[in-house]
Amino acid sequence: MKFLEEGLVKVGAKAADAEDAIKQAGVLLADAETVEDVYIDAMVQSFQENGPYFVLAPHIAIPHARPEDGVKEASVSLLQLKDPITFGHSSNDPVQLIFGLGASSSEEHVDLLKKLTVLLNKEENVNQLRTAASYRDIKTIIETGEGK
């Protein structure tokens, strides 16, 4: 399992729209070789077909696709946007933190969501992730946010 490792995090990114942000979060997963390139298209297609259901909290989106869409290894990426963008969610827009999630089974999906929940359950962690200036800042938040 790869969870927000250095190669899976991009700080201060820019995205033209929600689809662009989803693609960038997916590219981080593909570049780490945890998903196949087709997984990125499946993430975008899921958004097009199902809308922004994965915008789970203010400022936070967790786009994903199905395990059979090309997941090689469980992983989570983070695209932190310099400027938040609209995903079309009625109450949680604008989004600034996009966590790309790839899981090869339902159990892995739940495990990754549990790890994210522990991290994002504290508003202070979310605010710090939104204003982090480097991967080092993100790593510190992750380590303290997980209780390490």
Short mmCIF file of N, CA, C and O in Angstrom, two decimals:
data_model
loop_
_atom_site.label_atom_id
_atom_site.label_comp_id
_atom_site.label_asym_id
_atom_site.label_seq_id
_atom_site.Cartn_x
_atom_site.Cartn_y
_atom_site.Cartn_z
N MET A 1 0.84 -1.18 0.00
CA MET A 1 0.00 0.00 0.00
C MET A 1 0.88 1.25 0.00
O MET A 1 1.82 1.34 0.78
N LYS A 2 0.55 2.16 -0.89
CA LYS A 2 1.28 3.43 -0.92
C LYS A 2 0.30 4.54 -0.54
O LYS A 2 -0.70 4.75 -1.21
N PHE A 3 0.60 5.23 0.55
CA PHE A 3 -0.31 6.23 1.09
C PHE A 3 0.39 7.57 1.17
O PHE A 3 1.23 7.79 2.05
N LEU A 4 0.09 8.45 0.22
CA LEU A 4 0.59 9.82 0.22
C LEU A 4 2.11 9.88 0.34
O LEU A 4 2.64 10.74 1.05
N GLU A 5 2.80 8.99 -0.35
CA GLU A 5 4.25 9.05 -0.39
C GLU A 5 4.69 10.21 -1.28
O GLU A 5 3.88 10.76 -2.04
N GLU A 6 5.94 10.57 -1.22
CA GLU A 6 6.41 11.79 -1.88
C GLU A 6 6.04 11.86 -3.36
O GLU A 6 5.60 12.89 -3.84
N GLY A 7 6.20 10.77 -4.08
CA GLY A 7 5.89 10.79 -5.51
C GLY A 7 4.39 10.83 -5.80
O GLY A 7 3.99 11.02 -6.95
N LEU A 8 3.60 10.68 -4.78
CA LEU A 8 2.14 10.67 -4.95
C LEU A 8 1.50 11.99 -4.53
O LEU A 8 0.28 12.10 -4.50
N VAL A 9 2.31 12.99 -4.23
CA VAL A 9 1.77 14.27 -3.75
C VAL A 9 2.31 15.41 -4.62
O VAL A 9 3.50 15.47 -4.90
N LYS A 10 1.41 16.29 -5.00
CA LYS A 10 1.79 17.49 -5.74
C LYS A 10 1.17 18.69 -5.02
O LYS A 10 -0.04 18.76 -4.83
N VAL A 11 2.02 19.63 -4.63
CA VAL A 11 1.59 20.80 -3.86
C VAL A 11 1.57 22.03 -4.76
O VAL A 11 2.45 22.22 -5.60
N GLY A 12 0.53 22.86 -4.59
CA GLY A 12 0.44 24.12 -5.35
C GLY A 12 0.11 23.94 -6.81
O GLY A 12 0.49 24.78 -7.64
N ALA A 13 -0.62 22.90 -7.13
CA ALA A 13 -0.95 22.62 -8.54
C ALA A 13 -2.04 23.56 -9.04
O ALA A 13 -2.74 24.20 -8.26
N LYS A 14 -2.16 23.63 -10.33
CA LYS A 14 -3.23 24.40 -10.96
C LYS A 14 -4.04 23.44 -11.83
O LYS A 14 -3.47 22.58 -12.49
N ALA A 15 -5.35 23.63 -11.81
CA ALA A 15 -6.23 22.81 -12.64
C ALA A 15 -7.27 23.71 -13.30
O ALA A 15 -7.78 24.64 -12.67
N ALA A 16 -7.57 23.42 -14.54
CA ALA A 16 -8.53 24.23 -15.29
C ALA A 16 -9.96 23.98 -14.82
O ALA A 16 -10.79 24.89 -14.80
N ASP A 17 -10.24 22.73 -14.46
CA ASP A 17 -11.59 22.35 -14.02
C ASP A 17 -11.51 21.03 -13.26
O ASP A 17 -10.42 20.48 -13.06
N ALA A 18 -12.67 20.52 -12.86
CA ALA A 18 -12.70 19.29 -12.07
C ALA A 18 -12.09 18.11 -12.82
O ALA A 18 -11.33 17.32 -12.24
N GLU A 19 -12.40 17.96 -14.10
CA GLU A 19 -11.84 16.83 -14.86
C GLU A 19 -10.32 16.91 -14.93
O GLU A 19 -9.63 15.89 -14.81
N ASP A 20 -9.80 18.11 -15.11
CA ASP A 20 -8.35 18.29 -15.15
C ASP A 20 -7.74 17.89 -13.80
O ASP A 20 -6.70 17.22 -13.75
N ALA A 21 -8.37 18.29 -12.71
CA ALA A 21 -7.86 17.95 -11.38
C ALA A 21 -7.89 16.43 -11.16
O ALA A 21 -6.94 15.86 -10.63
N ILE A 22 -8.97 15.79 -11.58
CA ILE A 22 -9.08 14.33 -11.43
C ILE A 22 -7.97 13.65 -12.24
O ILE A 22 -7.31 12.72 -11.76
N LYS A 23 -7.76 14.12 -13.47
CA LYS A 23 -6.70 13.53 -14.31
C LYS A 23 -5.34 13.68 -13.64
O LYS A 23 -4.55 12.73 -13.61
N GLN A 24 -5.06 14.85 -13.09
CA GLN A 24 -3.76 15.07 -12.45
C GLN A 24 -3.58 14.16 -11.23
O GLN A 24 -2.49 13.62 -11.01
N ALA A 25 -4.63 13.99 -10.45
CA ALA A 25 -4.54 13.08 -9.29
C ALA A 25 -4.32 11.65 -9.78
O ALA A 25 -3.58 10.88 -9.16
N GLY A 26 -4.94 11.30 -10.90
CA GLY A 26 -4.76 9.97 -11.48
C GLY A 26 -3.37 9.77 -12.06
O GLY A 26 -2.79 8.69 -11.94
N VAL A 27 -2.82 10.81 -12.67
CA VAL A 27 -1.47 10.71 -13.23
C VAL A 27 -0.45 10.45 -12.12
O VAL A 27 0.51 9.69 -12.31
N LEU A 28 -0.67 11.05 -10.96
CA LEU A 28 0.23 10.78 -9.82
C LEU A 28 0.22 9.28 -9.49
O LEU A 28 1.26 8.69 -9.22
N LEU A 29 -0.97 8.67 -9.53
CA LEU A 29 -1.07 7.23 -9.26
C LEU A 29 -0.39 6.42 -10.37
O LEU A 29 0.34 5.47 -10.10
N ALA A 30 -0.63 6.82 -11.62
CA ALA A 30 -0.05 6.08 -12.76
C ALA A 30 1.48 6.22 -12.78
O ALA A 30 2.19 5.25 -13.07
N ASP A 31 1.97 7.42 -12.48
CA ASP A 31 3.42 7.63 -12.47
C ASP A 31 4.10 6.79 -11.38
O ASP A 31 5.26 6.41 -11.52
N ALA A 32 3.38 6.51 -10.31
CA ALA A 32 3.90 5.65 -9.24
C ALA A 32 3.69 4.18 -9.57
O ALA A 32 4.03 3.31 -8.76
N GLU A 33 3.11 3.92 -10.73
CA GLU A 33 2.87 2.56 -11.23
C GLU A 33 1.95 1.76 -10.30
O GLU A 33 2.09 0.55 -10.17
N THR A 34 1.00 2.46 -9.67
CA THR A 34 0.02 1.76 -8.85
C THR A 34 -1.30 1.54 -9.59
O THR A 34 -2.12 0.76 -9.13
N VAL A 35 -1.48 2.26 -10.71
CA VAL A 35 -2.64 2.04 -11.58
C VAL A 35 -2.17 2.09 -13.04
O VAL A 35 -1.13 2.68 -13.35
N GLU A 36 -2.97 1.50 -13.91
CA GLU A 36 -2.71 1.61 -15.33
C GLU A 36 -3.26 2.95 -15.83
O GLU A 36 -4.15 3.53 -15.20
N ASP A 37 -2.80 3.41 -16.98
CA ASP A 37 -3.27 4.69 -17.52
C ASP A 37 -4.78 4.70 -17.73
O ASP A 37 -5.41 5.74 -17.59
N VAL A 38 -5.37 3.57 -18.07
CA VAL A 38 -6.82 3.52 -18.32
C VAL A 38 -7.62 3.83 -17.06
O VAL A 38 -8.79 4.24 -17.14
N TYR A 39 -7.01 3.66 -15.92
CA TYR A 39 -7.69 3.98 -14.65
C TYR A 39 -8.04 5.47 -14.58
O TYR A 39 -9.09 5.85 -14.08
N ILE A 40 -7.15 6.30 -15.11
CA ILE A 40 -7.38 7.75 -15.10
C ILE A 40 -8.65 8.06 -15.91
O ILE A 40 -9.50 8.82 -15.45
N ASP A 41 -8.77 7.47 -17.08
CA ASP A 41 -9.97 7.69 -17.90
C ASP A 41 -11.22 7.20 -17.17
O ASP A 41 -12.28 7.83 -17.25
N ALA A 42 -11.10 6.08 -16.46
CA ALA A 42 -12.24 5.54 -15.72
C ALA A 42 -12.65 6.48 -14.57
O ALA A 42 -13.84 6.63 -14.29
N MET A 43 -11.67 7.13 -13.94
CA MET A 43 -11.98 8.10 -12.88
C MET A 43 -12.78 9.27 -13.46
O MET A 43 -13.78 9.70 -12.88
N VAL A 44 -12.34 9.77 -14.59
CA VAL A 44 -13.02 10.90 -15.23
C VAL A 44 -14.41 10.46 -15.70
O VAL A 44 -15.40 11.19 -15.51
N GLN A 45 -14.51 9.27 -16.29
CA GLN A 45 -15.80 8.77 -16.76
C GLN A 45 -16.78 8.61 -15.59
O GLN A 45 -17.97 8.93 -15.72
N SER A 46 -16.30 8.15 -14.47
CA SER A 46 -17.15 8.01 -13.29
C SER A 46 -17.71 9.37 -12.86
O SER A 46 -18.89 9.50 -12.53
N PHE A 47 -16.87 10.40 -12.91
CA PHE A 47 -17.32 11.76 -12.58
C PHE A 47 -18.37 12.23 -13.59
O PHE A 47 -19.41 12.79 -13.20
N GLN A 48 -18.12 11.97 -14.86
CA GLN A 48 -19.07 12.40 -15.90
C GLN A 48 -20.42 11.70 -15.74
O GLN A 48 -21.47 12.31 -15.95
N GLU A 49 -20.40 10.43 -15.37
CA GLU A 49 -21.63 9.66 -15.27
C GLU A 49 -22.37 9.82 -13.94
O GLU A 49 -23.59 9.80 -13.89
N ASN A 50 -21.60 9.99 -12.86
CA ASN A 50 -22.20 9.98 -11.52
C ASN A 50 -22.15 11.32 -10.79
O ASN A 50 -22.70 11.43 -9.70
N GLY A 51 -21.46 12.29 -11.37
CA GLY A 51 -21.37 13.59 -10.73
C GLY A 51 -20.38 13.60 -9.58
O GLY A 51 -19.60 12.67 -9.41
N PRO A 52 -20.42 14.68 -8.77
CA PRO A 52 -19.39 14.88 -7.73
C PRO A 52 -19.73 14.20 -6.41
O PRO A 52 -19.51 14.76 -5.35
N TYR A 53 -20.24 12.99 -6.43
CA TYR A 53 -20.59 12.28 -5.20
C TYR A 53 -19.39 12.07 -4.28
O TYR A 53 -19.54 11.86 -3.08
N PHE A 54 -18.19 12.10 -4.85
CA PHE A 54 -16.96 11.85 -4.09
C PHE A 54 -16.39 13.12 -3.46
O PHE A 54 -15.32 13.08 -2.88
N VAL A 55 -17.11 14.23 -3.56
CA VAL A 55 -16.72 15.44 -2.83
C VAL A 55 -17.36 15.28 -1.45
O VAL A 55 -18.50 15.68 -1.22
N LEU A 56 -16.61 14.66 -0.55
CA LEU A 56 -17.18 14.13 0.68
C LEU A 56 -17.26 15.13 1.82
O LEU A 56 -18.01 14.91 2.78
N ALA A 57 -16.49 16.20 1.74
CA ALA A 57 -16.47 17.19 2.81
C ALA A 57 -16.03 18.51 2.19
O ALA A 57 -15.51 18.52 1.06
N PRO A 58 -16.23 19.61 2.90
CA PRO A 58 -15.78 20.89 2.34
C PRO A 58 -14.30 20.84 1.94
O PRO A 58 -13.46 20.38 2.73
N HIS A 59 -14.02 21.21 0.72
CA HIS A 59 -12.67 21.31 0.16
C HIS A 59 -12.05 19.97 -0.23
O HIS A 59 -10.92 19.94 -0.69
N ILE A 60 -12.74 18.86 -0.05
CA ILE A 60 -12.11 17.54 -0.22
C ILE A 60 -12.86 16.68 -1.23
O ILE A 60 -14.06 16.44 -1.09
N ALA A 61 -12.13 16.19 -2.23
CA ALA A 61 -12.67 15.24 -3.19
C ALA A 61 -11.81 13.98 -3.18
O ALA A 61 -10.59 14.07 -3.04
N ILE A 62 -12.46 12.83 -3.34
CA ILE A 62 -11.74 11.55 -3.36
C ILE A 62 -12.19 10.77 -4.60
O ILE A 62 -12.94 9.80 -4.50
N PRO A 63 -11.75 11.21 -5.78
CA PRO A 63 -12.15 10.49 -6.99
C PRO A 63 -11.48 9.12 -7.09
O PRO A 63 -10.36 8.93 -6.62
N HIS A 64 -12.21 8.20 -7.68
CA HIS A 64 -11.70 6.84 -7.85
C HIS A 64 -12.51 6.15 -8.94
O HIS A 64 -13.51 6.68 -9.41
N ALA A 65 -12.07 4.94 -9.28
CA ALA A 65 -12.81 4.10 -10.22
C ALA A 65 -12.88 2.70 -9.61
O ALA A 65 -12.51 2.51 -8.45
N ARG A 66 -13.33 1.75 -10.37
CA ARG A 66 -13.47 0.39 -9.85
C ARG A 66 -12.13 -0.34 -9.89
O ARG A 66 -11.28 -0.05 -10.75
N PRO A 67 -11.94 -1.31 -9.01
CA PRO A 67 -10.68 -2.06 -9.01
C PRO A 67 -10.34 -2.66 -10.38
O PRO A 67 -9.18 -2.65 -10.81
N GLU A 68 -11.35 -3.16 -11.08
CA GLU A 68 -11.10 -3.80 -12.37
C GLU A 68 -10.76 -2.81 -13.48
O GLU A 68 -10.48 -3.20 -14.61
N ASP A 69 -10.76 -1.53 -13.17
CA ASP A 69 -10.41 -0.51 -14.17
C ASP A 69 -8.90 -0.28 -14.27
O ASP A 69 -8.48 0.65 -14.97
N GLY A 70 -8.09 -1.10 -13.58
CA GLY A 70 -6.65 -1.00 -13.78
C GLY A 70 -5.83 -0.72 -12.54
O GLY A 70 -4.74 -0.15 -12.64
N VAL A 71 -6.30 -1.12 -11.38
CA VAL A 71 -5.52 -0.93 -10.16
C VAL A 71 -4.48 -2.04 -10.06
O VAL A 71 -4.79 -3.22 -10.18
N LYS A 72 -3.24 -1.66 -9.81
CA LYS A 72 -2.15 -2.62 -9.61
C LYS A 72 -1.84 -2.79 -8.11
O LYS A 72 -1.46 -3.85 -7.66
N GLU A 73 -1.94 -1.67 -7.38
CA GLU A 73 -1.58 -1.68 -5.96
C GLU A 73 -2.40 -0.60 -5.25
O GLU A 73 -2.60 0.49 -5.79
N ALA A 74 -2.84 -0.88 -4.06
CA ALA A 74 -3.59 0.11 -3.29
C ALA A 74 -2.75 1.36 -3.07
O ALA A 74 -1.57 1.27 -2.71
N SER A 75 -3.36 2.52 -3.31
CA SER A 75 -2.60 3.76 -3.17
C SER A 75 -3.52 4.96 -3.08
O SER A 75 -4.68 4.92 -3.50
N VAL A 76 -2.97 6.02 -2.53
CA VAL A 76 -3.67 7.30 -2.45
C VAL A 76 -2.70 8.40 -2.87
O VAL A 76 -1.57 8.46 -2.37
N SER A 77 -3.16 9.26 -3.77
CA SER A 77 -2.37 10.43 -4.18
C SER A 77 -3.05 11.68 -3.63
O SER A 77 -4.21 11.64 -3.21
N LEU A 78 -2.33 12.79 -3.65
CA LEU A 78 -2.90 14.07 -3.24
C LEU A 78 -2.48 15.15 -4.21
O LEU A 78 -1.29 15.36 -4.43
N LEU A 79 -3.47 15.81 -4.77
CA LEU A 79 -3.23 17.01 -5.57
C LEU A 79 -3.77 18.18 -4.76
O LEU A 79 -4.98 18.28 -4.54
N GLN A 80 -2.86 19.02 -4.27
CA GLN A 80 -3.27 20.21 -3.53
C GLN A 80 -3.27 21.37 -4.52
O GLN A 80 -2.24 21.69 -5.10
N LEU A 81 -4.44 21.96 -4.71
CA LEU A 81 -4.55 23.05 -5.68
C LEU A 81 -4.19 24.39 -5.05
O LEU A 81 -4.60 24.68 -3.92
N LYS A 82 -3.48 25.19 -5.80
CA LYS A 82 -3.18 26.55 -5.35
C LYS A 82 -4.49 27.34 -5.24
O LYS A 82 -4.71 28.05 -4.27
N ASP A 83 -5.32 27.22 -6.25
CA ASP A 83 -6.61 27.90 -6.28
C ASP A 83 -7.73 26.86 -6.33
O ASP A 83 -7.80 26.08 -7.28
N PRO A 84 -8.61 26.85 -5.33
CA PRO A 84 -9.72 25.87 -5.32
C PRO A 84 -10.59 26.01 -6.57
O PRO A 84 -10.70 27.09 -7.15
N ILE A 85 -11.23 24.90 -6.94
CA ILE A 85 -12.10 24.89 -8.11
C ILE A 85 -13.46 24.26 -7.76
O ILE A 85 -13.59 23.59 -6.75
N THR A 86 -14.41 24.49 -8.64
CA THR A 86 -15.76 23.98 -8.45
C THR A 86 -15.91 22.61 -9.09
O THR A 86 -15.51 22.41 -10.24
N PHE A 87 -16.49 21.67 -8.31
CA PHE A 87 -16.79 20.34 -8.84
C PHE A 87 -18.27 20.18 -9.14
O PHE A 87 -18.69 19.19 -9.71
N GLY A 88 -19.07 21.14 -8.68
CA GLY A 88 -20.51 21.05 -8.88
C GLY A 88 -21.24 20.44 -7.70
O GLY A 88 -22.39 20.02 -7.83
N HIS A 89 -20.58 20.39 -6.55
CA HIS A 89 -21.23 19.85 -5.35
C HIS A 89 -22.00 20.98 -4.65
O HIS A 89 -21.49 22.09 -4.51
N SER A 90 -23.21 20.70 -4.20
CA SER A 90 -24.08 21.74 -3.66
C SER A 90 -23.58 22.35 -2.36
O SER A 90 -23.86 23.51 -2.08
N SER A 91 -22.84 21.61 -1.56
CA SER A 91 -22.43 22.16 -0.26
C SER A 91 -20.93 22.09 0.03
O SER A 91 -20.47 22.77 0.95
N ASN A 92 -20.15 21.31 -0.70
CA ASN A 92 -18.74 21.14 -0.36
C ASN A 92 -17.76 21.83 -1.31
O ASN A 92 -16.56 21.70 -1.15
N ASP A 93 -18.27 22.54 -2.31
CA ASP A 93 -17.40 23.33 -3.19
C ASP A 93 -16.97 24.59 -2.46
O ASP A 93 -17.69 25.06 -1.59
N PRO A 94 -15.87 25.20 -2.85
CA PRO A 94 -14.90 24.74 -3.84
C PRO A 94 -13.95 23.69 -3.24
O PRO A 94 -13.76 23.63 -2.04
N VAL A 95 -13.34 22.91 -4.11
CA VAL A 95 -12.45 21.83 -3.71
C VAL A 95 -10.99 22.27 -3.90
O VAL A 95 -10.65 22.87 -4.91
N GLN A 96 -10.18 21.95 -2.89
CA GLN A 96 -8.76 22.28 -2.98
C GLN A 96 -7.87 21.04 -2.82
O GLN A 96 -6.74 21.04 -3.28
N LEU A 97 -8.39 20.01 -2.14
CA LEU A 97 -7.60 18.80 -1.90
C LEU A 97 -8.24 17.64 -2.65
O LEU A 97 -9.37 17.24 -2.33
N ILE A 98 -7.53 17.09 -3.63
CA ILE A 98 -8.05 15.97 -4.41
C ILE A 98 -7.21 14.74 -4.10
O ILE A 98 -6.02 14.69 -4.44
N PHE A 99 -7.83 13.77 -3.44
CA PHE A 99 -7.15 12.52 -3.09
C PHE A 99 -7.55 11.46 -4.11
O PHE A 99 -8.68 10.99 -4.10
N GLY A 100 -6.63 11.10 -5.00
CA GLY A 100 -6.89 10.02 -5.95
C GLY A 100 -6.74 8.70 -5.23
O GLY A 100 -5.74 8.46 -4.55
N LEU A 101 -7.73 7.83 -5.37
CA LEU A 101 -7.73 6.58 -4.62
C LEU A 101 -7.77 5.41 -5.59
O LEU A 101 -8.61 5.39 -6.50
N GLY A 102 -6.88 4.46 -5.37
CA GLY A 102 -6.89 3.24 -6.17
C GLY A 102 -6.84 2.04 -5.24
O GLY A 102 -5.92 1.93 -4.43
N ALA A 103 -7.82 1.18 -5.33
CA ALA A 103 -7.86 -0.02 -4.48
C ALA A 103 -8.22 -1.21 -5.36
O ALA A 103 -9.06 -1.10 -6.25
N SER A 104 -7.60 -2.35 -5.09
CA SER A 104 -7.85 -3.53 -5.91
C SER A 104 -8.91 -4.45 -5.33
O SER A 104 -9.21 -5.49 -5.90
N SER A 105 -9.50 -4.05 -4.19
CA SER A 105 -10.59 -4.83 -3.60
C SER A 105 -11.41 -3.92 -2.70
O SER A 105 -10.98 -2.82 -2.34
N SER A 106 -12.59 -4.37 -2.31
CA SER A 106 -13.44 -3.61 -1.40
C SER A 106 -12.75 -3.42 -0.05
O SER A 106 -12.86 -2.36 0.58
N GLU A 107 -12.02 -4.44 0.40
CA GLU A 107 -11.34 -4.35 1.68
C GLU A 107 -10.27 -3.26 1.64
O GLU A 107 -10.14 -2.47 2.58
N GLU A 108 -9.50 -3.22 0.55
CA GLU A 108 -8.48 -2.18 0.43
C GLU A 108 -9.12 -0.80 0.36
O GLU A 108 -8.61 0.16 0.93
N HIS A 109 -10.24 -0.71 -0.36
CA HIS A 109 -10.96 0.56 -0.48
C HIS A 109 -11.34 1.07 0.92
O HIS A 109 -11.10 2.23 1.25
N VAL A 110 -11.88 0.20 1.73
CA VAL A 110 -12.28 0.58 3.09
C VAL A 110 -11.05 0.94 3.92
O VAL A 110 -11.06 1.93 4.67
N ASP A 111 -9.97 0.16 3.80
CA ASP A 111 -8.75 0.45 4.56
C ASP A 111 -8.20 1.83 4.22
O ASP A 111 -7.80 2.60 5.10
N LEU A 112 -8.18 2.16 2.91
CA LEU A 112 -7.66 3.47 2.50
C LEU A 112 -8.56 4.59 3.00
O LEU A 112 -8.08 5.63 3.46
N LEU A 113 -9.87 4.38 2.92
CA LEU A 113 -10.79 5.40 3.42
C LEU A 113 -10.66 5.60 4.93
O LEU A 113 -10.76 6.72 5.42
N LYS A 114 -10.39 4.51 5.66
CA LYS A 114 -10.17 4.64 7.11
C LYS A 114 -8.95 5.50 7.39
O LYS A 114 -8.98 6.37 8.26
N LYS A 115 -7.86 5.25 6.64
CA LYS A 115 -6.65 6.05 6.85
C LYS A 115 -6.91 7.52 6.53
O LYS A 115 -6.47 8.41 7.26
N LEU A 116 -7.63 7.77 5.45
CA LEU A 116 -7.96 9.15 5.09
C LEU A 116 -8.86 9.79 6.14
O LEU A 116 -8.70 10.96 6.48
N THR A 117 -9.81 9.03 6.65
CA THR A 117 -10.73 9.55 7.66
C THR A 117 -9.99 9.98 8.92
O THR A 117 -10.26 11.05 9.48
N VAL A 118 -9.05 9.15 9.35
CA VAL A 118 -8.25 9.50 10.53
C VAL A 118 -7.53 10.83 10.29
O VAL A 118 -7.52 11.72 11.15
N LEU A 119 -6.97 10.97 9.10
CA LEU A 119 -6.23 12.19 8.77
C LEU A 119 -7.15 13.40 8.63
O LEU A 119 -6.84 14.49 9.12
N LEU A 120 -8.27 13.23 7.96
CA LEU A 120 -9.12 14.37 7.59
C LEU A 120 -10.23 14.65 8.61
O LEU A 120 -10.99 15.60 8.44
N ASN A 121 -10.31 13.85 9.64
CA ASN A 121 -11.35 14.03 10.65
C ASN A 121 -11.14 15.31 11.46
O ASN A 121 -12.09 15.86 12.01
N LYS A 122 -9.90 15.77 11.53
CA LYS A 122 -9.59 16.99 12.27
C LYS A 122 -9.54 18.17 11.30
O LYS A 122 -8.75 18.15 10.34
N GLU A 123 -10.36 19.16 11.57
CA GLU A 123 -10.40 20.35 10.71
C GLU A 123 -9.03 21.01 10.63
O GLU A 123 -8.64 21.53 9.59
N GLU A 124 -8.29 20.96 11.73
CA GLU A 124 -6.95 21.56 11.76
C GLU A 124 -6.05 20.89 10.71
O GLU A 124 -5.29 21.57 10.02
N ASN A 125 -6.13 19.55 10.58
CA ASN A 125 -5.33 18.85 9.58
C ASN A 125 -5.72 19.28 8.17
O ASN A 125 -4.86 19.49 7.31
N VAL A 126 -7.02 19.42 7.93
CA VAL A 126 -7.49 19.83 6.60
C VAL A 126 -6.96 21.23 6.28
O VAL A 126 -6.44 21.48 5.18
N ASN A 127 -7.06 22.14 7.25
CA ASN A 127 -6.58 23.50 7.01
C ASN A 127 -5.08 23.52 6.76
O ASN A 127 -4.59 24.26 5.91
N GLN A 128 -4.34 22.69 7.49
CA GLN A 128 -2.88 22.64 7.29
C GLN A 128 -2.53 22.03 5.93
O GLN A 128 -1.61 22.48 5.27
N LEU A 129 -3.29 21.01 5.52
CA LEU A 129 -3.06 20.42 4.19
C LEU A 129 -3.35 21.44 3.10
O LEU A 129 -2.67 21.49 2.08
N ARG A 130 -4.36 22.27 3.30
CA ARG A 130 -4.73 23.28 2.29
C ARG A 130 -3.65 24.34 2.15
O ARG A 130 -3.50 24.92 1.08
N THR A 131 -2.91 24.64 3.23
CA THR A 131 -1.93 25.72 3.18
C THR A 131 -0.49 25.22 3.14
O THR A 131 0.44 26.02 3.13
N ALA A 132 -0.29 23.91 3.12
CA ALA A 132 1.08 23.35 3.09
C ALA A 132 1.82 23.87 1.86
O ALA A 132 1.25 24.02 0.78
N ALA A 133 3.10 24.15 2.07
CA ALA A 133 3.91 24.72 0.99
C ALA A 133 4.85 23.71 0.35
O ALA A 133 5.47 23.99 -0.67
N SER A 134 4.96 22.52 0.94
CA SER A 134 5.90 21.53 0.42
C SER A 134 5.48 20.13 0.83
O SER A 134 4.63 19.97 1.71
N TYR A 135 6.12 19.12 0.20
CA TYR A 135 5.83 17.75 0.62
C TYR A 135 6.25 17.53 2.08
O TYR A 135 5.59 16.81 2.81
N ARG A 136 7.32 18.18 2.49
CA ARG A 136 7.78 18.04 3.88
C ARG A 136 6.66 18.45 4.85
O ARG A 136 6.41 17.77 5.85
N ASP A 137 5.97 19.55 4.54
CA ASP A 137 4.85 20.00 5.38
C ASP A 137 3.75 18.93 5.40
O ASP A 137 3.20 18.61 6.45
N ILE A 138 3.45 18.39 4.21
CA ILE A 138 2.41 17.37 4.09
C ILE A 138 2.78 16.14 4.92
O ILE A 138 1.96 15.60 5.66
N LYS A 139 4.04 15.71 4.80
CA LYS A 139 4.50 14.52 5.52
C LYS A 139 4.35 14.71 7.02
O LYS A 139 3.91 13.80 7.73
N THR A 140 4.70 15.89 7.51
CA THR A 140 4.57 16.17 8.94
C THR A 140 3.11 16.09 9.38
O THR A 140 2.78 15.51 10.41
N ILE A 141 2.22 16.65 8.58
CA ILE A 141 0.79 16.61 8.90
C ILE A 141 0.29 15.16 8.91
O ILE A 141 -0.46 14.76 9.80
N ILE A 142 0.73 14.38 7.94
CA ILE A 142 0.31 12.97 7.86
C ILE A 142 0.79 12.22 9.10
O ILE A 142 0.03 11.50 9.73
N GLU A 143 2.05 12.41 9.44
CA GLU A 143 2.62 11.67 10.58
C GLU A 143 1.96 12.07 11.89
O GLU A 143 1.64 11.21 12.71
N THR A 144 1.72 13.35 12.09
CA THR A 144 1.07 13.78 13.34
C THR A 144 -0.43 13.49 13.29
O THR A 144 -1.02 13.16 14.32
N GLY A 145 -1.01 13.56 12.11
CA GLY A 145 -2.44 13.31 11.96
C GLY A 145 -2.82 11.87 12.16
O GLY A 145 -3.94 11.55 12.53
N GLU A 146 -1.87 10.96 11.89
CA GLU A 146 -2.13 9.55 12.09
C GLU A 146 -1.75 9.10 13.49
O GLU A 146 -1.88 7.92 13.82
N GLY A 147 -1.24 10.02 14.29
CA GLY A 147 -0.90 9.67 15.66
C GLY A 147 0.44 8.98 15.79
O GLY A 147 0.68 8.30 16.76
N LYS A 148 1.33 9.16 14.81
CA LYS A 148 2.67 8.55 14.91
C LYS A 148 3.56 9.36 15.80
O LYS A 148 3.39 10.53 15.97
#
